[in-house]
XYZ file of C-alpha atoms in Angstrom:
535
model
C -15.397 24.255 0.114
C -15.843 26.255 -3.164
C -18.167 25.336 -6.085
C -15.829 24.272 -8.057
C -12.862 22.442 -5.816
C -12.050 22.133 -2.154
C -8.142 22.658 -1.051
C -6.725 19.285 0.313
C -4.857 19.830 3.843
C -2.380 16.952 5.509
C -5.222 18.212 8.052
C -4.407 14.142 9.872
C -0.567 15.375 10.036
C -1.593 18.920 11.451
C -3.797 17.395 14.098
C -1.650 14.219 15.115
C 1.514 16.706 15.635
C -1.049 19.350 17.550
C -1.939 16.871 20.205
C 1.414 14.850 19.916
C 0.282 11.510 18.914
C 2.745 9.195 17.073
C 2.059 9.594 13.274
C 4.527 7.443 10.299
C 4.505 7.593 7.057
C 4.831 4.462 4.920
C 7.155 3.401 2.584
C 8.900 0.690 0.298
C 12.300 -0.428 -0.540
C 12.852 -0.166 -4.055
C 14.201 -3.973 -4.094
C 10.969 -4.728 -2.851
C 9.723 -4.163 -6.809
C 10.326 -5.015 -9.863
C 12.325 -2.791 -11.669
C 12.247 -2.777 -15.499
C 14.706 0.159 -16.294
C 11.542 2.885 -16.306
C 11.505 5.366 -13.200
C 7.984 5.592 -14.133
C 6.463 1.950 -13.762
C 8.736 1.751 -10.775
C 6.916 5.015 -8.694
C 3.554 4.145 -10.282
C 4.478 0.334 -8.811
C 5.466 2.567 -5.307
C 1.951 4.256 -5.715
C -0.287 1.614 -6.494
C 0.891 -0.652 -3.328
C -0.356 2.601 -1.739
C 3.297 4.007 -0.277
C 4.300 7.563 -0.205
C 7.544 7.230 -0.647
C 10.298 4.775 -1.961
C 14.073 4.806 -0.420
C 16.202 4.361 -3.471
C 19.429 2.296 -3.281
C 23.310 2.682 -4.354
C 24.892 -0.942 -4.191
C 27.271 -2.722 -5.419
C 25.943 -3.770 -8.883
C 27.507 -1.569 -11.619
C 23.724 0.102 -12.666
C 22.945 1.013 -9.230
C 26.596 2.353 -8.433
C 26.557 4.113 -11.801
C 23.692 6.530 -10.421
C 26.130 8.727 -8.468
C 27.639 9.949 -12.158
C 23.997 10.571 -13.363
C 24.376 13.623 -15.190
C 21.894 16.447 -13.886
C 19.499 16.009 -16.976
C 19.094 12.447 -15.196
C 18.076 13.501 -11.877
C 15.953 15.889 -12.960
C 14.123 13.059 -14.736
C 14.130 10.951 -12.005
C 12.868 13.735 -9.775
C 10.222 14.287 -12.536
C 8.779 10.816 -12.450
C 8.082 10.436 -8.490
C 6.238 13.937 -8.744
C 4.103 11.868 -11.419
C 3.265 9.042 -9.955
C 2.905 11.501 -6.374
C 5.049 9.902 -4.494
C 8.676 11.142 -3.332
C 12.378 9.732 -3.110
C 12.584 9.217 0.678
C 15.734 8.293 0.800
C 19.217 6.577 -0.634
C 20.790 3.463 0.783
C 24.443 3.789 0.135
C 24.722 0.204 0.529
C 28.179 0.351 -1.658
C 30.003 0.979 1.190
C 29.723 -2.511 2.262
C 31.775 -3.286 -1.243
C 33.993 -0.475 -0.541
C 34.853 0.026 2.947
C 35.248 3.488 5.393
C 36.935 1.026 7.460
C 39.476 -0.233 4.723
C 42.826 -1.158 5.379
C 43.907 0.665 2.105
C 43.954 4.149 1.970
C 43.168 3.965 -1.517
C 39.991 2.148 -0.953
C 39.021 4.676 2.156
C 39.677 7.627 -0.152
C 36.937 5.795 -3.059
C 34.527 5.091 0.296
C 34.505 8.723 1.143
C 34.263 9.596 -2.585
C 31.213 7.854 -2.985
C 29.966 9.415 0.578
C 29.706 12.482 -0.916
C 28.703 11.979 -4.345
C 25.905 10.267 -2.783
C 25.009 13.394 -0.666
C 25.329 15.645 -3.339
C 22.475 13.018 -5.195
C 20.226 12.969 -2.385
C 20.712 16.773 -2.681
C 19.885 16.939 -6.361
C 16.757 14.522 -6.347
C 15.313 16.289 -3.303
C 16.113 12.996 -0.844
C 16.459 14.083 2.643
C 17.960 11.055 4.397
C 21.229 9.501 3.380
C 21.274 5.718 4.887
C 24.804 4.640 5.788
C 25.534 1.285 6.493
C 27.369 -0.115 9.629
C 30.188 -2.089 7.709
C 33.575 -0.761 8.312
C 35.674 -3.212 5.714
C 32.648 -5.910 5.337
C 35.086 -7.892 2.648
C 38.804 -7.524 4.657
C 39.767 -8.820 7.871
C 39.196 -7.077 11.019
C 41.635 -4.570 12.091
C 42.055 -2.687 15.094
C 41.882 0.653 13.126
C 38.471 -0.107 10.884
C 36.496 1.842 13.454
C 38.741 4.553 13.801
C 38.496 5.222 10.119
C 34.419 4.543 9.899
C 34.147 7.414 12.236
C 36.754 9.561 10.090
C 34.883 9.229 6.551
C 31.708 10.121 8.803
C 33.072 12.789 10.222
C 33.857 14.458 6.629
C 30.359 12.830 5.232
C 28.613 14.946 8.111
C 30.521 18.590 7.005
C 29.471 18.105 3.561
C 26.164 16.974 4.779
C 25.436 20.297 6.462
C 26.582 22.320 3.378
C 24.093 20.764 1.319
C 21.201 20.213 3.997
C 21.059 16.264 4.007
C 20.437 14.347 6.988
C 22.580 11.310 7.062
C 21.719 7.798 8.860
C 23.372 5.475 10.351
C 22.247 2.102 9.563
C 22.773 -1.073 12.166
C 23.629 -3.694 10.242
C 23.652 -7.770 10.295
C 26.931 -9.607 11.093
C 29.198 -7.419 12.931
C 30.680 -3.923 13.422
C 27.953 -1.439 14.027
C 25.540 -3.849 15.014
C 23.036 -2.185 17.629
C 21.633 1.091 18.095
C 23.888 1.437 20.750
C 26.979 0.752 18.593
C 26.083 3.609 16.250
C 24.994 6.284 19.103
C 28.720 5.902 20.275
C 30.026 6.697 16.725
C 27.018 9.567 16.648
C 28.187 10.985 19.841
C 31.771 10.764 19.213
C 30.858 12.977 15.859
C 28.576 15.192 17.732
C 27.217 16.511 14.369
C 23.260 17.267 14.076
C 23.637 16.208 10.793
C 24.424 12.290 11.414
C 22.036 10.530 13.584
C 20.373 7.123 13.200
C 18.227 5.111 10.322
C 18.143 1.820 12.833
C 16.890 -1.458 11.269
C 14.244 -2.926 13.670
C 14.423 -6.821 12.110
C 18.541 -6.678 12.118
C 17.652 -5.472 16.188
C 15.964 -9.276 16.624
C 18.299 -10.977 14.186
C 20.973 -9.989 16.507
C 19.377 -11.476 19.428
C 19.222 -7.984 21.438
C 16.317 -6.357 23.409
C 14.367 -4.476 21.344
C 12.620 -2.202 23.647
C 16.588 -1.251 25.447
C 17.825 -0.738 22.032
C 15.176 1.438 20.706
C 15.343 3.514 23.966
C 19.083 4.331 23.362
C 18.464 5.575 20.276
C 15.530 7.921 21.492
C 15.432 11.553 19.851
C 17.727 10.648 17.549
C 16.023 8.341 15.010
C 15.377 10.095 11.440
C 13.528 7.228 9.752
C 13.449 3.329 10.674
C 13.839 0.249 8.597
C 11.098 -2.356 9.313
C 11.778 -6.255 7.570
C 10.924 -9.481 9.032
C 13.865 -11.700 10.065
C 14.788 -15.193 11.641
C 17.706 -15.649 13.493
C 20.507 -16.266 10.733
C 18.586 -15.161 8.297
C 18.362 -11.315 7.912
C 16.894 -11.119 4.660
C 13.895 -12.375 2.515
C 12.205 -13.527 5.680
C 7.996 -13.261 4.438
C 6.654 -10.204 6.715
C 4.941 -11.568 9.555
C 6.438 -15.238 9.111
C 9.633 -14.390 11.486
C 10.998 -13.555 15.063
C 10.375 -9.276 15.222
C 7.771 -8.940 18.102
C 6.138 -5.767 15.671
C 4.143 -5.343 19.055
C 6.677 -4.608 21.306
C 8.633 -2.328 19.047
C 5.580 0.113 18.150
C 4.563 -0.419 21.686
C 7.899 1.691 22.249
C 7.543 4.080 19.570
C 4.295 4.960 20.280
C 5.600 5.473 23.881
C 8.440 7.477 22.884
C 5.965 9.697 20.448
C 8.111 8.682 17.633
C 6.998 10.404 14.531
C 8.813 9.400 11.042
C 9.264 7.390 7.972
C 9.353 3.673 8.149
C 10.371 2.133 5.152
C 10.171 -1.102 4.773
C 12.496 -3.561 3.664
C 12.067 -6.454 1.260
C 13.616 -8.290 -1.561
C 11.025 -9.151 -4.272
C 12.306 -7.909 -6.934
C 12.666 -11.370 -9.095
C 9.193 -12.104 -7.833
C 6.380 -11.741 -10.470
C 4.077 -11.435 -7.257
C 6.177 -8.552 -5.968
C 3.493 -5.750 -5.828
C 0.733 -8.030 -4.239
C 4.059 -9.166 -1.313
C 4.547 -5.321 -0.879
C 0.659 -4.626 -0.431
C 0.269 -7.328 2.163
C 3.038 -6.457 4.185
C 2.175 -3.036 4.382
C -1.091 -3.956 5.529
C 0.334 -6.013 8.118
C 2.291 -3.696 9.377
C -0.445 -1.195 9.605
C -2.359 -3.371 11.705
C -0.184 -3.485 14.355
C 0.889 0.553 13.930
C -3.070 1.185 14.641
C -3.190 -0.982 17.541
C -0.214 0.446 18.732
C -1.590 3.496 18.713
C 0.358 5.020 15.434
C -1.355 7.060 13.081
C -0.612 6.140 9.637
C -0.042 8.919 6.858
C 0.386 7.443 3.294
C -0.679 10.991 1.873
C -0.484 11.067 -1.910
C -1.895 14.168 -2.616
C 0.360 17.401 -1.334
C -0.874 20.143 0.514
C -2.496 22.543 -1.415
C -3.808 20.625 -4.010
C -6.761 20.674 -5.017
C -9.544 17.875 -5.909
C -12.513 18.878 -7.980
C -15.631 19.335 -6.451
C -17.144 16.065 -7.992
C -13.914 14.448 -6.414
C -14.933 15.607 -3.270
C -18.825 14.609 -3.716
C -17.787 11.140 -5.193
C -16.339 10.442 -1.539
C -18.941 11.877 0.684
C -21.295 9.216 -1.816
C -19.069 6.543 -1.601
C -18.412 6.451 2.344
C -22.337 6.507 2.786
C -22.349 3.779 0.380
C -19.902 1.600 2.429
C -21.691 2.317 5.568
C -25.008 1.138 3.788
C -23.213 -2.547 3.599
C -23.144 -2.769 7.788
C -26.447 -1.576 7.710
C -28.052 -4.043 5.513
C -26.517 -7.144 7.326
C -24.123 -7.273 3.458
C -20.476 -7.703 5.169
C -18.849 -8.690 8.883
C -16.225 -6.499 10.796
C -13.671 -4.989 7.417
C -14.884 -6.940 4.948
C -16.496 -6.134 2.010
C -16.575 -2.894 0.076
C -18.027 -0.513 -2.341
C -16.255 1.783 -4.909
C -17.537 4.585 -7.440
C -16.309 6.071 -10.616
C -16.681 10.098 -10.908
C -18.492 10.731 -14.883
C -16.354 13.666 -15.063
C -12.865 12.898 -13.784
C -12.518 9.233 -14.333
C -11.227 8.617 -11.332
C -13.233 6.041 -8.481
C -13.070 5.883 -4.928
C -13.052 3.033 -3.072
C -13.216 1.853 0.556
C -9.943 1.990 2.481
C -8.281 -1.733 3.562
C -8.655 -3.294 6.251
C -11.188 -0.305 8.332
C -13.651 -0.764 10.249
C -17.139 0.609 8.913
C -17.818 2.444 11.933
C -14.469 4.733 12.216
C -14.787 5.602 8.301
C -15.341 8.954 7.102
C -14.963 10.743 3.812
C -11.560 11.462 3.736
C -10.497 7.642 4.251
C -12.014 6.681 1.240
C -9.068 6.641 -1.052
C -9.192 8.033 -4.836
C -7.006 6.070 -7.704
C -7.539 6.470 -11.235
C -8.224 3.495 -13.734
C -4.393 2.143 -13.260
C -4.052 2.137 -9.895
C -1.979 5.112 -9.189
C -3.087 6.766 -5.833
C -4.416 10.332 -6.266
C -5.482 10.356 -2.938
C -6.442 9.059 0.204
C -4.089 8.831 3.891
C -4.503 4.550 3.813
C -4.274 2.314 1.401
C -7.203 1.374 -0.961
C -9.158 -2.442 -0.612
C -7.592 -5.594 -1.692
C -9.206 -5.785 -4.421
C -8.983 -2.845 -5.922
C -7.115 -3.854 -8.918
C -10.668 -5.903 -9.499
C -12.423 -3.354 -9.627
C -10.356 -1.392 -12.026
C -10.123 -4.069 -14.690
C -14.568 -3.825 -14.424
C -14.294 -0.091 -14.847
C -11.567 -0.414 -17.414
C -13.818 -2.877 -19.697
C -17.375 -1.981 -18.767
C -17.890 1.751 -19.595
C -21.703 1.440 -18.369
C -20.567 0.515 -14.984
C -20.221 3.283 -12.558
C -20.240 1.224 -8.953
C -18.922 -1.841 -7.937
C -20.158 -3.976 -4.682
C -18.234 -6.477 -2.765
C -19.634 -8.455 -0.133
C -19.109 -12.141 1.408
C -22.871 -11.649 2.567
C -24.107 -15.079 4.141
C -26.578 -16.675 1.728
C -25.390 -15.528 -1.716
C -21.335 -16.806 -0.442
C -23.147 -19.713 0.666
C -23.579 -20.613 -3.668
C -20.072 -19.262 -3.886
C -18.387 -21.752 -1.736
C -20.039 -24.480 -3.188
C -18.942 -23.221 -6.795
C -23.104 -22.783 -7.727
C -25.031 -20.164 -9.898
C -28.442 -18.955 -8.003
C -31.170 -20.893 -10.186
C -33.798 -18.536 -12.288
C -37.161 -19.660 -10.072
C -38.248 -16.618 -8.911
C -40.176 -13.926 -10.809
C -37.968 -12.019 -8.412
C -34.564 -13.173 -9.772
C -35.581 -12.578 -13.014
C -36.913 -8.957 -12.882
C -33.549 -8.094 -10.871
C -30.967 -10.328 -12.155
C -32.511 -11.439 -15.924
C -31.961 -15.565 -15.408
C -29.692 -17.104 -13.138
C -26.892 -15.613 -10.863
C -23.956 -16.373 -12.205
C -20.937 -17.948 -10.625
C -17.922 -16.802 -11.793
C -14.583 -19.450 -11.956
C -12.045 -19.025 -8.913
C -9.705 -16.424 -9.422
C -6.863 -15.333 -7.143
C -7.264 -12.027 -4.877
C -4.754 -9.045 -5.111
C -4.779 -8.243 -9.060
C -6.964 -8.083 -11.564
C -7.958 -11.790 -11.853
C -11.195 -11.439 -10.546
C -12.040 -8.581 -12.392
C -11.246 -10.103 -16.005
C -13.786 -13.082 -14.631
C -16.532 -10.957 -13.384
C -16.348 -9.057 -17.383
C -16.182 -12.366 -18.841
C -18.996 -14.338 -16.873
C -21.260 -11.460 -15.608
C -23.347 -11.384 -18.498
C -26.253 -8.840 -18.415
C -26.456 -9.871 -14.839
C -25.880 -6.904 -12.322
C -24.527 -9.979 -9.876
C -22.064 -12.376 -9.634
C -21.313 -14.920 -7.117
C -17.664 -15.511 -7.467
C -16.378 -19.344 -6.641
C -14.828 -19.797 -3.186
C -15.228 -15.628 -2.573
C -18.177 -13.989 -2.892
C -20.307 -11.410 -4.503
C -19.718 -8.923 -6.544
C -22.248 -6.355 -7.958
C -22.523 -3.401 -10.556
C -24.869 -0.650 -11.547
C -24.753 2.572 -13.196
C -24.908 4.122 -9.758
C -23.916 3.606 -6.296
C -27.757 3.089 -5.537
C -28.149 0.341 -8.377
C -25.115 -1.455 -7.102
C -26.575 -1.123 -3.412
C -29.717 -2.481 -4.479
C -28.224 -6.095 -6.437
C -26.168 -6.634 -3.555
C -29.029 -6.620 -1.421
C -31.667 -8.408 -3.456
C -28.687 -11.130 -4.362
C -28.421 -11.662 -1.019
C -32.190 -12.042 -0.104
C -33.336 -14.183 -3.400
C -30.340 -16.397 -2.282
C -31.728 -16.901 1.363
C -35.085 -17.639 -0.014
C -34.198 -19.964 -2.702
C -31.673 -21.854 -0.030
C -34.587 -22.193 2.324
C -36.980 -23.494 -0.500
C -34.482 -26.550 -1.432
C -34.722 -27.474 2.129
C -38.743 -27.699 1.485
C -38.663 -29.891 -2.290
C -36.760 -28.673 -5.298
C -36.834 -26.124 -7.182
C -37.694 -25.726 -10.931
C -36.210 -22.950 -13.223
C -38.562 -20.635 -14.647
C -39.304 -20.932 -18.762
C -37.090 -18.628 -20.719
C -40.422 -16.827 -22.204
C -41.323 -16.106 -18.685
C -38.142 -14.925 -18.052
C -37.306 -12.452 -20.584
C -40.984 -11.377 -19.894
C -40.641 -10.594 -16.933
C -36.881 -9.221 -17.401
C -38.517 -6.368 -19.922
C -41.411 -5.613 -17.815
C -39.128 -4.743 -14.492
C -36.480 -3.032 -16.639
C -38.371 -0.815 -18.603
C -42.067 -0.390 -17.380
C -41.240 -0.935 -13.462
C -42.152 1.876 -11.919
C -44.445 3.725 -14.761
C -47.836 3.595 -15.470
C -47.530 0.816 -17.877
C -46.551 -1.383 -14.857
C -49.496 -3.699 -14.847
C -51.820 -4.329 -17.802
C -55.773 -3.626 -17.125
C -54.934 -0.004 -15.344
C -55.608 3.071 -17.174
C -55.685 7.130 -15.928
């Protein structure tokens, strides 16, 4: 480390690869988000749900097919705005071929399908994609005939020389329904090519939709799998299946990767895109999925800074401070197992780092605490950042003065929250700390910035909050003063518990309150402490 900046290394990459441990990389189907016609909000969207990378899709609506004649001022734009939000194009799904057929009947329509084949490679070339998906459909719209396959495997076979011109890998998808549906459906077609260009993109939730074994399937298509698809499906329904709510056995299929030493991109697959909740649907089923990739044994790389780059030294500082914060919530009996968490904001940067989701306390270092600036756009970190990050952000965004940020569901203080109850004012304890009563904030939903715009609006000059049905939430204008309300919250709200089980309590007077209020906050700790003492 220099003085001034320290050079960030995919140093988890480097290592998992040395000692050949499975390690993915996370991303999101761009049908997964919203999409409002700006390539920016949709990679800052990508960035914020904490993927590195977003596969891009050519379908069969006219503004999605209409990308393959983007002009090259267009690509370079759209290349321009993933390097922004630090994420990258991963890959394009050339669903249109399931509109217009390899397999066709028509030689008219063939010649369009392998058309659009290699207008799509020469995209993927142009953006700086390196996986072209191709879907299993031979003619998904005509009637089966006995020479569909024959001519799948010839527009393939042309895709995959024009493929290795340009340097794109290209992916064979297995799809729902019928023709190439199994891994081992699309190894014959890859064998019968024999190209190293064309190899496999396999779909792990159209693997269970189809009824087949997961663990046989994924074994035939060993060595030659460049990325996977991961949705949730039922049987009959291969799409918009809630992640975690259907029939994939996630702990089998990792089970087999890990066992195979897979190393790749897993994308996964959801269509949320007229859902106003889209962004908090993507978060959660990436974090589901991550669960089950660490007990699998899977590292899990959502790098958002590239190597090389460098993070100023305050950067660097900020997380050494805030991972000792976090570790000072175990410590002081503040939060159980992953809960909880603590974030900072750097004075000179802007930018705050916060705990990463869903980590245990005890495995966390430095580097796992994840950086974002004040919109939510990853700068970086190799997880994704707490739940309720987007809370924090709205405090930061509103409350210049406040530089760290507590959560906790510690026992005593949630106890208030749960039953929807400020912490009463009768303590000369409470008010030198808090300045009158805890508050309790109104219910607001996890995931966006809800809770934050409640904490601003009901936190008063109170460096606590219990928040209704949740928990606590602190500030201060350091990490320290944070750490310090969360853990005086927490023991006023055992005592004053434990005193209504003796009689009840009374409320100190106002007077007494904003006495004592002044004294802690501006002579605590001086020598005008305590009257009658003199040097």
């Amino acid at each position: 480390m220099t003085a001034t900046a320290t050079r960030v290394e995919n140093d988890l990459d480097v290592t998992a690869a040395s000692h050949g441990q499975p390690c993915v990389e996370l991303g999101i189907y761009e049908k997964a988000l919203r999409f409002t016609g700006s390539y920016d909000d949709l990679f800052d969207q990508v960035a914020r749900a904490g993927f590195a990378f977003v596969d891009l899709s050519i379908d069969e609506s006219p503004e999605r097919a209409a990308r393959l004649e983007w002009t090259g001022a267009q690509r370079a734009a759209v290349r321009a705005a993933a390097a922004r939000a630090g994420i990258t194009v991963g890959g394009l799904c050339l669903s249109l071929h399931r509109k217009i057929g390899p397999g066709s009947a028509d030689p008219a329509v063939r010649e369009q399908a392998r058309t659009i084949l290699l207008q799509g490679i020469d995209l993927a070339a142009d953006l700086g994609v390196p996986v072209v998906q191709l879907a299993g459909y031979y003619a998904f719209y005509e009637e089966a005939t006995p020479q569909a396959r024959a001519h799948y495997v010839d527009c393939l076979r042309r895709g995959a020389a024009h493929a290795a011109r340009r340097g794109i890998l290209l992916g064979i998808e297995n799809v729902d329904g019928h023709d190439i549906d199994s891994i081992s459906a699309a190894m014959s077609v890859v064998d019968e090519i024999g190209s190293p260009w064309l190899a496999l993109y396999p779909d792990l939730g159209n693997i269970a939709e189809q009824g087949l074994p997961m663990v046989a399937e994924l074994r035939r298509g060993a060595g030659r799998m460049l990325a996977l698809h991961a949705k949730d499906v039922r049987r009959g329904e291969p799409r918009r299946v809630p992640m975690g709510s259907g029939i994939v056995d996630w702990d089998v299929a990792f089970a087999e990767l890990a066992a195979q030493r897979w190393s790749g991109r897993l994308m996964i697959e959801m269509w949320n895109d007229d859902d106003p909740a889209s962004l908090d649907r993507c978060v959660a089923a990436r974090e589901f999925l991550q669960e089950r990739l660490h007990r699998a044994g899977i590292i899990v790389s959502t790098r958002r800074v590239p190597a090389g780059q460098e993070l100023p030294a305050s950067v660097v500082r900020l997380r050494e401070d805030v991972c000792r914060g976090n570790l000072a919530l175990p410590e002081n009996g503040l939060v159980a197992w992953t809960g909880g968490n603590l974030s900072a904001r750097d004075p000179e940067t802007g930018l705050v780092a916060i705990k990463p989701s869903g980590m245990l306390y005890d495995d966390m270092t430095p580097l796992d605490m994840v950086v974002v600036d004040l919109e939510g756009r990853i700068v970086a970190g190799d997880r994704g950042p707490s739940s309720d990050t987007a809370s924090h952000l709205a405090v930061y965004r509103a409350r210049p003065d406040v530089m760290s940020i507590v959560h906790t569901h510690s026992r005593y203080a949630t106890a208030f929250a749960a039953v929807g109850e400020p912490i009463p004012c009768c303590l000369t304890a409470i008010a030198d700390e808090f300045g009158g009563d805890i508050p309790c904030g109104a219910y607001a939903s996890i995931g966006g910035d809800e809770i934050g715009a409640e904490i601003v609006r009901s936190i008063g000059r109170s460096p606590a909050i219990v928040m209704k049905q949740h928990g606590v939430f602190t500030v201060g204008r350091t990490i320290g003063k944070a750490l310090q309300a969360a853990v005086m919250v927490e023991d006023v709200a055992a005592t004053v518990a434990l005193a209504r089980g003796l009689g009840e309590v009374t409320r100190l007077d106002q007077a007494e309150i904003e006495a004592n209020w002044d004294r802690y906050q501006n002579r605590y700790g001086t020598s005008q402490a305590s009257t009658g003492v003199s040097r």
